[in-house]
Amino acid sequence: MGRLTVDEYFLKLAAVAAERSTCLRHHVGAVAVKDKHIISTGYNGAPAGLKDCLELGCLRDELGIPSGTRHEICRAVHAEQNAIIQASLHGGNLEGATVYCTHTPCVLCAKMLTNAKIARFVSYGAYADDSFKKMFEEAGIKCDILPKPDAEITFKA
């Protein structure tokens, strides 16, 4: 295996961020990048300091709510939302940034990313809601769906 491309590198980092997820349904990770520098990261889980699904169980599963619907029932903050929040808490500006994410965004995240003025969204996984496509197209946000990066991390001795 040769050197990772920049897109593969940041997608792989998004996958690592997803490992912090406390969601029982989907582990989602996001990395916001500008000029090849990480501005912020995020993963999906309960708001900071609150009980999460690992402790309480999944309310959406208990109620039989399908993926991609009724977002207000979920206690988790989405990975993209957390990346936006972390950027704002630490003085990061997402205007013109690329957001790498393990899944395509729900419509709520797409609205937030549009208002954050990102330039590009890159993913390898599809979320159940694809209404983001028209919004990104209208907003001029480039969206690339790439192959999933290799999960293996290689080291040279």
mmCIF file of C-alpha atoms in Angstrom:
data_model
loop_
_atom_site.group_PDB
_atom_site.id
_atom_site.type_symbol
_atom_site.label_atom_id
_atom_site.label_comp_id
_atom_site.label_asym_id
_atom_site.label_seq_id
_atom_site.Cartn_x
_atom_site.Cartn_y
_atom_site.Cartn_z
ATOM 1 C CA MET A 1 0.000 0.000 0.000
ATOM 2 C CA GLY A 2 1.358 3.421 -0.966
ATOM 3 C CA ARG A 3 0.992 6.724 0.771
ATOM 4 C CA LEU A 4 -2.581 7.755 1.596
ATOM 5 C CA THR A 5 -4.105 10.589 -0.406
ATOM 6 C CA VAL A 6 -5.198 13.648 1.567
ATOM 7 C CA ASP A 7 -8.845 12.569 1.228
ATOM 8 C CA GLU A 8 -8.074 9.012 2.394
ATOM 9 C CA TYR A 9 -6.115 10.389 5.356
ATOM 10 C CA PHE A 10 -8.911 12.627 6.608
ATOM 11 C CA LEU A 11 -11.616 10.015 5.937
ATOM 12 C CA LYS A 12 -9.599 7.551 7.993
ATOM 13 C CA LEU A 13 -9.356 10.116 10.794
ATOM 14 C CA ALA A 14 -13.151 10.552 10.630
ATOM 15 C CA ALA A 15 -13.499 6.785 11.031
ATOM 16 C CA VAL A 16 -11.261 6.905 14.107
ATOM 17 C CA ALA A 17 -13.363 9.754 15.549
ATOM 18 C CA ALA A 18 -16.440 7.556 15.027
ATOM 19 C CA GLU A 19 -14.962 5.036 17.452
ATOM 20 C CA ARG A 20 -15.799 7.499 20.269
ATOM 21 C CA SER A 21 -19.520 7.350 19.413
ATOM 22 C CA THR A 22 -21.996 6.363 22.101
ATOM 23 C CA CYS A 23 -24.797 5.659 19.612
ATOM 24 C CA LEU A 24 -26.066 2.084 19.456
ATOM 25 C CA ARG A 25 -27.223 2.392 15.815
ATOM 26 C CA HIS A 26 -24.505 4.222 13.891
ATOM 27 C CA HIS A 27 -20.973 5.235 14.760
ATOM 28 C CA VAL A 28 -20.398 8.483 12.876
ATOM 29 C CA GLY A 29 -17.278 10.624 12.892
ATOM 30 C CA ALA A 30 -16.463 13.964 11.285
ATOM 31 C CA VAL A 31 -13.305 15.998 10.734
ATOM 32 C CA ALA A 32 -13.409 19.638 9.588
ATOM 33 C CA VAL A 33 -10.303 20.622 7.630
ATOM 34 C CA LYS A 34 -9.014 23.800 6.032
ATOM 35 C CA ASP A 35 -5.757 24.046 4.096
ATOM 36 C CA LYS A 36 -4.897 20.470 5.192
ATOM 37 C CA HIS A 37 -5.163 21.459 8.881
ATOM 38 C CA ILE A 38 -7.730 20.014 11.260
ATOM 39 C CA ILE A 39 -10.068 22.661 12.638
ATOM 40 C CA SER A 40 -12.261 20.334 14.683
ATOM 41 C CA THR A 41 -13.585 16.815 15.027
ATOM 42 C CA GLY A 42 -16.873 15.344 16.173
ATOM 43 C CA TYR A 43 -18.685 12.090 16.761
ATOM 44 C CA ASN A 44 -22.296 11.307 17.556
ATOM 45 C CA GLY A 45 -23.346 11.008 21.158
ATOM 46 C CA ALA A 46 -25.321 12.567 23.985
ATOM 47 C CA PRO A 47 -24.607 16.183 24.943
ATOM 48 C CA ALA A 48 -21.516 16.534 27.153
ATOM 49 C CA GLY A 49 -22.096 15.425 30.721
ATOM 50 C CA LEU A 50 -25.459 13.775 30.037
ATOM 51 C CA LYS A 51 -26.325 10.080 30.086
ATOM 52 C CA ASP A 52 -25.860 8.418 26.703
ATOM 53 C CA CYS A 53 -27.394 5.476 24.856
ATOM 54 C CA LEU A 54 -24.717 3.090 26.129
ATOM 55 C CA GLU A 55 -26.118 3.715 29.616
ATOM 56 C CA LEU A 56 -29.809 4.336 28.864
ATOM 57 C CA GLY A 57 -30.438 2.287 25.717
ATOM 58 C CA CYS A 58 -31.720 3.585 22.393
ATOM 59 C CA LEU A 59 -35.070 5.364 22.611
ATOM 60 C CA ARG A 60 -35.402 5.232 18.817
ATOM 61 C CA ASP A 61 -35.027 1.445 18.838
ATOM 62 C CA GLU A 62 -37.506 1.138 21.713
ATOM 63 C CA LEU A 63 -40.058 3.184 19.730
ATOM 64 C CA GLY A 64 -39.315 1.459 16.397
ATOM 65 C CA ILE A 65 -38.328 4.714 14.656
ATOM 66 C CA PRO A 66 -36.557 4.096 11.321
ATOM 67 C CA SER A 67 -33.186 5.654 10.563
ATOM 68 C CA GLY A 68 -33.325 9.030 8.825
ATOM 69 C CA THR A 69 -36.608 10.103 10.455
ATOM 70 C CA ARG A 70 -37.797 11.868 13.610
ATOM 71 C CA HIS A 71 -34.376 13.291 14.531
ATOM 72 C CA GLU A 72 -35.852 15.080 17.536
ATOM 73 C CA ILE A 73 -36.429 11.740 19.319
ATOM 74 C CA CYS A 74 -32.706 10.930 19.391
ATOM 75 C CA ARG A 75 -30.705 12.144 22.380
ATOM 76 C CA ALA A 76 -27.461 12.238 20.357
ATOM 77 C CA VAL A 77 -25.815 15.275 18.861
ATOM 78 C CA HIS A 78 -24.652 14.331 15.352
ATOM 79 C CA ALA A 79 -20.947 14.161 14.461
ATOM 80 C CA GLU A 80 -21.190 17.090 12.029
ATOM 81 C CA GLN A 81 -23.015 19.169 14.650
ATOM 82 C CA ASN A 82 -20.308 18.392 17.206
ATOM 83 C CA ALA A 83 -17.587 19.358 14.714
ATOM 84 C CA ILE A 84 -19.339 22.711 14.176
ATOM 85 C CA ILE A 85 -19.771 23.201 17.941
ATOM 86 C CA GLN A 86 -16.142 22.308 18.681
ATOM 87 C CA ALA A 87 -14.953 24.738 16.012
ATOM 88 C CA SER A 88 -17.032 27.526 17.541
ATOM 89 C CA LEU A 89 -15.878 26.744 21.097
ATOM 90 C CA HIS A 90 -12.221 26.844 20.105
ATOM 91 C CA GLY A 91 -12.185 29.762 17.667
ATOM 92 C CA GLY A 92 -12.285 27.771 14.437
ATOM 93 C CA ASN A 93 -13.860 29.132 11.275
ATOM 94 C CA LEU A 94 -15.438 26.578 8.942
ATOM 95 C CA GLU A 95 -15.966 28.970 6.033
ATOM 96 C CA GLY A 96 -14.358 27.371 2.994
ATOM 97 C CA ALA A 97 -13.532 24.167 4.910
ATOM 98 C CA THR A 98 -13.935 20.560 3.860
ATOM 99 C CA VAL A 99 -15.832 18.275 6.207
ATOM 100 C CA TYR A 100 -14.905 14.600 6.054
ATOM 101 C CA CYS A 101 -17.534 12.321 7.515
ATOM 102 C CA THR A 102 -18.183 8.598 7.719
ATOM 103 C CA HIS A 103 -21.795 9.123 6.556
ATOM 104 C CA THR A 104 -23.597 11.638 4.377
ATOM 105 C CA PRO A 105 -25.483 14.254 6.423
ATOM 106 C CA CYS A 106 -29.080 14.323 7.534
ATOM 107 C CA VAL A 107 -31.030 17.374 6.414
ATOM 108 C CA LEU A 108 -30.520 19.125 9.776
ATOM 109 C CA CYS A 109 -26.745 18.738 9.571
ATOM 110 C CA ALA A 110 -26.816 19.799 5.924
ATOM 111 C CA LYS A 111 -28.544 23.042 6.955
ATOM 112 C CA MET A 112 -25.925 23.704 9.622
ATOM 113 C CA LEU A 113 -23.026 22.894 7.300
ATOM 114 C CA THR A 114 -24.528 25.178 4.664
ATOM 115 C CA ASN A 115 -24.787 28.029 7.172
ATOM 116 C CA ALA A 116 -21.233 27.322 8.341
ATOM 117 C CA LYS A 117 -20.270 28.007 4.693
ATOM 118 C CA ILE A 118 -18.256 24.851 4.114
ATOM 119 C CA ALA A 119 -16.967 24.419 0.570
ATOM 120 C CA ARG A 120 -16.836 20.626 0.331
ATOM 121 C CA PHE A 121 -18.234 17.525 1.996
ATOM 122 C CA VAL A 122 -16.511 14.143 1.613
ATOM 123 C CA SER A 123 -17.893 10.795 2.758
ATOM 124 C CA TYR A 124 -17.741 7.080 2.086
ATOM 125 C CA GLY A 125 -21.014 6.038 3.738
ATOM 126 C CA ALA A 126 -24.639 6.829 3.004
ATOM 127 C CA TYR A 127 -27.167 7.926 5.608
ATOM 128 C CA ALA A 128 -30.835 7.016 5.143
ATOM 129 C CA ASP A 129 -31.739 10.632 4.266
ATOM 130 C CA ASP A 130 -30.416 12.023 0.959
ATOM 131 C CA SER A 131 -32.221 15.368 0.950
ATOM 132 C CA PHE A 132 -28.871 17.054 1.584
ATOM 133 C CA LYS A 133 -28.005 16.655 -2.122
ATOM 134 C CA LYS A 134 -30.341 19.378 -3.430
ATOM 135 C CA MET A 135 -29.366 21.751 -0.631
ATOM 136 C CA PHE A 136 -25.637 21.297 -1.201
ATOM 137 C CA GLU A 137 -26.106 21.694 -4.941
ATOM 138 C CA GLU A 138 -28.058 24.926 -4.472
ATOM 139 C CA ALA A 139 -25.499 26.224 -1.953
ATOM 140 C CA GLY A 140 -22.565 25.337 -4.221
ATOM 141 C CA ILE A 141 -21.105 22.837 -1.745
ATOM 142 C CA LYS A 142 -19.115 20.172 -3.580
ATOM 143 C CA CYS A 143 -19.927 16.655 -2.386
ATOM 144 C CA ASP A 144 -17.685 13.676 -3.054
ATOM 145 C CA ILE A 145 -18.521 10.083 -2.149
ATOM 146 C CA LEU A 146 -15.287 8.111 -2.154
ATOM 147 C CA PRO A 147 -14.425 4.480 -1.448
ATOM 148 C CA LYS A 148 -14.155 3.514 2.206
ATOM 149 C CA PRO A 149 -10.510 3.744 3.277
ATOM 150 C CA ASP A 150 -8.685 0.623 4.384
ATOM 151 C CA ALA A 151 -9.334 0.030 8.087
ATOM 152 C CA GLU A 152 -5.811 -1.259 8.625
ATOM 153 C CA ILE A 153 -3.154 1.127 9.849
ATOM 154 C CA THR A 154 0.280 0.278 8.516
ATOM 155 C CA PHE A 155 3.527 1.104 10.272
ATOM 156 C CA LYS A 156 7.063 0.998 8.961
ATOM 157 C CA ALA A 157 9.572 -0.341 11.493
#
